Amino acid sequence: EIDAAVVKSLGSKERGNHAALKAKLLELSIRIKSLETRLETDFPEYAELASPKPVDLVEIQNLLGSSEALVSYIVSKSKTYLWVVRQNAAFMTTLNVGSEILSEVVYKLREALNPEGISSLARLPTFERKLAHVFYQTIFAPAEQALVGVNHIFVVPDGALQSLPFGVLVSKNPNTKLNDFSDYAKVHWLAKKYALTTLPSISSLRALRTFAKRSNAKIPFIGIGDPVLKGHPGSNRGVYLGTLKNEKQDLVNAVRELPALPDTADELQALSRSVNGKASDLYLRDMATEKIVKRLDLSAGRIIAFATHGLIAGDLANAEPALVLTPPEKGSSLDDGLLTASEVAQLKIDADLVILSACNTAAGDGSEGAEGLSGLAKAFFYAGSRALLVSHWPVVSEAAVKLTTRMLNATVNDPDIGHSEEL
């Protein structure tokens, strides 16, 4: 009625334009609906990730093993709602903590896990073990009554909870004093009690278990890293390029001056050896370019790893999250030294695991209110990866090398072990 009243007030020319626009909108709506239907039919896994839909409780239960559980959160301003789903049971409770307090606690816990500006262990801030235990009691302990016999948990976090891996929660009161950095090994981290897998949505479990079959890729390992950079070699894989604008050549020159990361070559070579990969499937130095990566048959790699600098949204003015590769002499739309999230989404991948051994690769895409895993991580899911190993803060090279190589070595000892158990 309002639309009809507006049309009556228009002149004949404007009424003609209005009718043409309405017809165009209708045509576009029909086309969008057709494309959505085609996506759901031809690419159900992509459709599930791009536009998740509610899933019936029984369907989720049928996807879980007897020693698995799904733990899901919905955060509101004053409350947090917790669900636990098991193969033969379901449990729900309300937690008396809202979004503001969750954000404050997550920020405090992350502070001591960020190595930026830290030159030695002695200068690393003490991790708030007691706060991590109180936080465990607040947001996770209420689920424990439904987790008897569980060793693998799928976590679907919400709000600030997406910025903190649950493995750093402390399940027992840490009443002993820290005398040495090695005493952290004695802490009852939640990661020691459960193998934890983070999911971007509840329905993504259906996508991964129903639609995704095991990779048919023939190459055990493809590694990309150690880009040619002129900056003084460093250990921190996080960078900040400030408010640099996106003019191609300025961008390429700035990327070229980033610190070199020679440790990444050692990491990729060690990862490759652990799964009987070939040196010819490592793309390092001059081979680690956007042009080469975009032309590679990445669908042939069962495990793919990028070891380099990572940029999160905001590290570069008006730019997406990206992985740093060897920059060209002259920048172009095909190659400017940054493999962005939108470019990643266009790759064709058939990997059981993608390792993003760079900084903050679990971060959001930079849009207002963006969820964790909505940047590089989601782009790799769209490209076809079944699982990702990503980071929640700046990565120190030496630690990254040890973590990723030992993780894959666990597969050699037990080929049936899952990636969460490896980690």
XYZ file of C-alpha atoms in Angstrom:
423
model
C 0.000 0.000 0.000
C 2.821 2.378 0.855
C 4.565 1.452 -2.396
C 1.364 2.160 -4.363
C 0.956 5.537 -2.638
C 4.527 6.510 -3.494
C 4.047 5.495 -7.137
C 0.900 7.669 -7.407
C 2.892 10.699 -6.306
C 5.450 10.210 -9.101
C 5.354 11.626 -12.608
C 4.905 9.341 -15.617
C 8.671 9.133 -16.281
C 9.487 8.303 -12.651
C 6.681 5.695 -12.606
C 8.264 4.046 -15.642
C 11.694 3.997 -13.919
C 10.118 2.594 -10.756
C 8.412 -0.214 -12.678
C 11.648 -1.048 -14.490
C 13.552 -1.196 -11.198
C 10.905 -3.455 -9.631
C 11.094 -5.770 -12.620
C 14.888 -5.832 -12.391
C 14.780 -6.597 -8.666
C 12.335 -9.434 -9.257
C 14.562 -10.828 -11.996
C 17.623 -10.675 -9.696
C 15.722 -12.299 -6.815
C 14.681 -15.187 -9.052
C 18.256 -15.554 -10.281
C 19.682 -15.518 -6.747
C 17.167 -18.156 -5.653
C 18.115 -20.290 -8.645
C 21.821 -19.999 -7.829
C 21.193 -20.857 -4.155
C 19.241 -23.963 -5.195
C 22.042 -24.984 -7.563
C 24.666 -24.461 -4.847
C 22.695 -26.596 -2.388
C 22.321 -29.343 -5.009
C 25.770 -29.319 -6.637
C 27.942 -28.020 -3.779
C 26.161 -28.925 -0.516
C 29.280 -28.564 1.652
C 29.933 -25.031 0.390
C 26.274 -24.092 0.857
C 26.372 -25.441 4.419
C 29.371 -23.270 5.263
C 28.194 -20.166 3.408
C 24.654 -20.235 4.787
C 24.317 -22.635 7.726
C 20.838 -23.858 8.536
C 19.374 -25.285 11.757
C 20.061 -28.977 12.279
C 17.735 -31.440 13.982
C 19.028 -32.690 17.343
C 18.693 -36.356 16.357
C 20.676 -35.720 13.182
C 23.575 -34.243 15.178
C 23.439 -37.136 17.645
C 23.690 -39.613 14.771
C 26.897 -37.869 13.611
C 28.647 -38.285 16.964
C 30.655 -41.272 18.156
C 30.215 -42.761 21.624
C 33.300 -40.934 22.971
C 32.462 -37.606 21.275
C 30.372 -34.607 22.309
C 29.320 -31.291 20.825
C 29.467 -28.252 23.131
C 27.791 -25.111 21.822
C 27.407 -21.571 23.197
C 25.088 -18.643 22.489
C 26.156 -15.403 24.190
C 23.742 -12.579 25.044
C 24.273 -9.312 26.893
C 23.552 -10.779 30.333
C 23.515 -14.588 29.910
C 25.296 -17.361 28.063
C 23.438 -20.487 26.955
C 25.321 -23.772 26.931
C 24.313 -26.955 25.109
C 25.981 -30.365 25.313
C 24.975 -33.021 22.794
C 25.978 -36.677 23.123
C 25.102 -39.669 20.967
C 22.242 -40.655 23.270
C 21.618 -37.552 25.364
C 21.386 -33.764 25.340
C 21.819 -31.182 28.079
C 21.241 -27.420 28.245
C 21.896 -24.828 30.956
C 22.076 -21.061 31.407
C 25.309 -19.451 32.622
C 25.113 -16.195 34.569
C 27.747 -14.386 32.536
C 27.200 -12.041 29.611
C 29.126 -10.698 26.653
C 30.883 -7.820 28.450
C 32.463 -9.956 31.190
C 33.384 -12.682 28.692
C 35.214 -10.102 26.562
C 37.108 -8.735 29.564
C 38.283 -12.161 30.747
C 39.280 -13.337 27.268
C 41.280 -10.127 26.790
C 43.146 -10.680 30.077
C 43.923 -14.316 29.295
C 45.155 -13.467 25.802
C 47.497 -10.764 27.118
C 49.977 -13.280 28.543
C 49.825 -15.437 25.401
C 50.914 -12.676 23.021
C 54.693 -12.770 22.401
C 54.878 -9.365 20.670
C 57.732 -7.295 22.093
C 58.974 -10.183 24.266
C 62.668 -10.998 23.785
C 63.091 -13.719 26.433
C 61.071 -16.094 28.617
C 61.972 -13.979 31.637
C 60.042 -11.044 30.151
C 56.948 -13.064 29.287
C 53.995 -12.012 31.496
C 52.788 -14.640 33.953
C 49.756 -16.464 32.623
C 46.709 -15.986 34.851
C 46.248 -19.647 35.805
C 43.734 -18.878 38.561
C 41.663 -16.705 36.262
C 41.788 -19.476 33.636
C 40.505 -21.896 36.306
C 37.691 -19.572 37.421
C 36.765 -19.092 33.768
C 36.759 -22.881 33.321
C 34.417 -23.221 36.292
C 32.144 -20.534 34.840
C 31.842 -21.534 31.206
C 32.891 -25.191 30.956
C 32.578 -27.042 34.269
C 28.740 -27.037 34.053
C 29.098 -29.214 30.933
C 31.286 -31.822 32.645
C 28.340 -33.743 34.118
C 27.372 -34.678 30.555
C 30.906 -35.459 29.380
C 31.667 -38.716 31.215
C 33.474 -41.056 28.801
C 34.206 -38.304 26.273
C 37.697 -37.764 24.865
C 36.914 -35.606 21.807
C 34.807 -32.429 21.951
C 33.530 -30.308 19.069
C 33.246 -26.746 20.386
C 30.997 -24.183 18.690
C 31.916 -20.927 20.464
C 30.170 -17.570 20.238
C 31.161 -13.948 20.818
C 34.463 -13.402 22.613
C 34.784 -17.164 23.203
C 35.790 -17.465 19.543
C 39.041 -15.611 20.326
C 40.334 -18.079 22.912
C 41.104 -21.765 22.351
C 39.426 -23.743 25.129
C 42.603 -25.774 25.626
C 44.123 -22.959 27.720
C 41.397 -23.220 30.361
C 42.634 -24.809 33.603
C 40.527 -27.688 34.946
C 42.007 -27.940 38.471
C 42.818 -25.224 40.987
C 46.470 -24.170 40.393
C 47.490 -23.724 44.025
C 51.214 -24.358 43.477
C 53.710 -21.560 42.844
C 55.455 -21.192 39.493
C 59.178 -21.486 40.192
C 60.261 -21.936 36.606
C 58.786 -21.600 33.136
C 58.796 -25.411 32.819
C 56.279 -25.573 35.703
C 53.590 -24.654 33.164
C 53.856 -28.271 31.981
C 52.330 -29.359 35.310
C 49.207 -27.226 34.887
C 45.934 -29.095 34.295
C 45.200 -27.535 30.914
C 41.873 -28.554 29.395
C 43.851 -29.566 26.289
C 45.324 -32.421 28.345
C 41.890 -33.732 29.249
C 40.137 -33.555 25.861
C 40.989 -33.368 22.201
C 39.243 -30.157 21.101
C 37.987 -29.260 17.642
C 36.484 -25.823 16.969
C 33.596 -25.615 14.503
C 32.319 -22.387 12.894
C 28.701 -23.565 13.293
C 26.734 -26.604 14.470
C 25.698 -27.442 10.925
C 29.345 -27.559 9.811
C 29.606 -30.906 11.640
C 27.027 -32.215 9.185
C 28.975 -30.694 6.288
C 32.221 -32.308 7.410
C 30.789 -35.719 8.260
C 28.048 -36.128 5.669
C 29.332 -34.351 2.583
C 33.114 -34.436 2.981
C 34.764 -37.679 2.013
C 38.388 -38.444 2.744
C 40.787 -36.761 0.349
C 41.633 -38.514 -2.902
C 44.799 -36.418 -3.233
C 47.903 -38.378 -4.217
C 50.641 -36.011 -2.982
C 51.247 -36.494 0.761
C 52.409 -32.938 1.427
C 52.613 -29.571 -0.317
C 54.496 -26.825 1.511
C 54.690 -23.117 0.683
C 56.818 -20.635 2.604
C 60.149 -18.923 3.337
C 59.325 -16.015 0.997
C 62.179 -13.843 -0.293
C 62.047 -10.777 1.976
C 64.710 -8.131 2.601
C 64.031 -7.331 6.237
C 66.336 -8.530 9.015
C 65.467 -12.148 9.856
C 63.009 -12.341 12.724
C 61.149 -14.952 14.745
C 57.736 -13.298 15.000
C 55.355 -14.174 12.173
C 53.060 -11.221 12.772
C 53.478 -7.940 10.924
C 51.828 -4.566 10.923
C 52.001 -2.326 7.877
C 50.066 0.496 9.493
C 47.942 2.736 7.353
C 49.754 2.017 4.116
C 47.325 2.433 1.237
C 46.680 -0.249 -1.307
C 48.568 1.249 -4.255
C 50.100 -1.868 -5.786
C 53.748 -0.802 -6.017
C 53.835 0.807 -2.563
C 52.250 -2.359 -1.216
C 54.756 -4.638 -2.966
C 57.689 -2.541 -1.723
C 56.382 -2.655 1.854
C 55.901 -6.428 1.706
C 59.441 -6.830 0.347
C 60.882 -5.070 3.422
C 59.248 -7.447 5.917
C 61.562 -9.606 8.076
C 62.800 -12.822 6.439
C 61.689 -16.098 8.053
C 64.382 -18.725 7.306
C 62.988 -21.047 10.021
C 59.910 -21.628 7.889
C 61.951 -23.591 5.328
C 63.183 -25.928 8.091
C 59.616 -26.323 9.343
C 58.189 -27.238 5.932
C 61.036 -29.653 5.188
C 60.525 -31.378 8.555
C 56.759 -31.578 8.036
C 57.255 -33.068 4.592
C 59.687 -35.713 5.887
C 57.274 -36.735 8.656
C 54.676 -37.848 6.084
C 57.123 -39.123 3.421
C 56.679 -36.081 1.203
C 58.975 -35.086 -1.646
C 61.290 -32.084 -1.806
C 59.859 -31.298 -5.251
C 56.506 -30.509 -3.607
C 57.995 -27.717 -1.479
C 57.670 -24.211 -2.909
C 60.200 -22.026 -1.118
C 61.951 -18.703 -1.763
C 61.538 -17.742 -5.441
C 58.962 -20.510 -5.889
C 56.730 -19.195 -3.104
C 54.901 -16.627 -5.241
C 51.230 -15.869 -5.747
C 51.551 -16.616 -9.448
C 52.910 -20.113 -8.802
C 50.469 -20.891 -5.961
C 47.476 -19.902 -8.103
C 48.666 -22.148 -10.929
C 49.484 -25.142 -8.718
C 47.198 -28.154 -8.628
C 46.611 -27.831 -4.894
C 43.799 -30.385 -5.114
C 46.564 -33.006 -5.401
C 47.849 -32.299 -1.862
C 46.565 -34.376 1.071
C 48.218 -32.005 3.577
C 49.012 -28.407 2.617
C 51.027 -26.042 4.789
C 51.770 -22.336 4.536
C 54.600 -21.101 6.783
C 55.052 -17.346 6.531
C 53.874 -13.981 7.847
C 50.141 -13.577 8.322
C 48.258 -10.297 8.086
C 44.940 -9.936 9.832
C 42.281 -7.452 8.785
C 43.473 -4.002 9.881
C 47.187 -4.728 9.540
C 46.932 -3.005 6.183
C 44.552 -0.138 5.420
C 41.362 -1.283 3.677
C 42.738 -4.799 3.176
C 41.624 -8.368 3.852
C 43.478 -10.982 5.903
C 46.354 -12.391 3.846
C 49.417 -14.651 3.763
C 52.718 -13.101 2.682
C 54.465 -14.667 -0.316
C 57.548 -13.645 -2.329
C 56.671 -10.261 -3.868
C 57.230 -9.617 -7.590
C 59.391 -6.827 -9.000
C 56.245 -5.056 -10.143
C 52.846 -5.588 -8.571
C 49.749 -6.631 -10.474
C 46.234 -7.878 -9.766
C 47.558 -11.426 -10.186
C 50.559 -11.014 -7.892
C 51.264 -8.372 -5.254
C 52.936 -10.669 -2.703
C 49.768 -11.108 -0.622
C 47.501 -14.137 -0.963
C 44.267 -12.638 0.366
C 41.248 -14.431 1.815
C 39.176 -13.792 -1.324
C 41.956 -15.246 -3.488
C 42.227 -18.276 -1.184
C 38.488 -18.918 -1.552
C 38.986 -19.319 -5.301
C 41.650 -22.035 -4.947
C 40.660 -25.674 -5.492
C 41.747 -27.799 -2.538
C 41.048 -31.440 -1.617
C 43.100 -31.614 1.571
C 42.418 -33.496 4.782
C 44.394 -30.792 6.599
C 45.655 -27.273 5.870
C 48.238 -25.851 8.289
C 48.459 -22.057 8.468
C 51.690 -21.604 10.396
C 51.470 -17.823 10.590
C 50.037 -15.229 12.966
C 46.418 -14.810 13.976
C 45.112 -17.039 11.196
C 41.982 -17.753 13.263
C 41.048 -14.061 13.246
C 37.879 -12.620 11.703
C 37.554 -10.939 8.335
C 37.586 -7.409 9.733
C 33.929 -6.602 9.182
C 31.969 -5.153 12.103
C 30.977 -7.920 14.496
C 32.872 -10.503 12.449
C 33.126 -13.963 13.972
C 36.404 -15.731 14.630
C 37.400 -18.084 11.802
C 35.623 -15.769 9.326
C 38.812 -14.582 7.624
C 41.536 -16.820 6.196
C 40.160 -19.896 7.949
C 36.713 -19.732 6.364
C 38.310 -18.984 2.974
C 40.250 -22.256 3.168
C 37.064 -24.125 4.117
C 35.374 -22.645 1.056
C 38.338 -23.748 -1.063
C 37.823 -27.372 0.040
C 39.895 -28.069 3.154
C 38.310 -30.491 5.656
C 40.320 -29.319 8.654
C 42.582 -26.405 9.555
C 45.311 -25.790 12.089
C 45.243 -22.045 12.796
C 46.689 -19.660 15.385
C 44.991 -17.249 17.775
C 47.930 -14.864 18.312
C 51.364 -13.989 16.870
C 53.458 -17.109 16.353
C 57.106 -17.504 17.318
C 58.957 -19.530 14.669
C 60.805 -21.931 16.976
C 57.595 -22.886 18.788
C 55.665 -23.223 15.523
C 58.289 -25.602 14.103
C 58.166 -27.866 17.174
C 54.378 -27.847 17.422
C 53.564 -28.610 13.797
C 56.294 -31.205 13.194
C 55.515 -33.144 16.384
C 51.830 -33.012 15.518
C 52.374 -34.710 12.154
C 54.863 -37.166 13.643
C 52.015 -38.414 15.846
C 50.255 -39.563 12.667
C 53.182 -41.797 11.760
C 52.920 -43.592 15.107
C 49.129 -43.937 14.877
C 47.704 -43.458 11.352
C 44.094 -43.570 12.610
C 44.520 -40.748 15.101
C 42.455 -37.598 14.461
C 43.993 -34.149 13.965
C 42.706 -32.899 17.326
C 44.284 -35.896 19.061
C 47.545 -35.231 17.175
C 47.560 -31.653 18.432
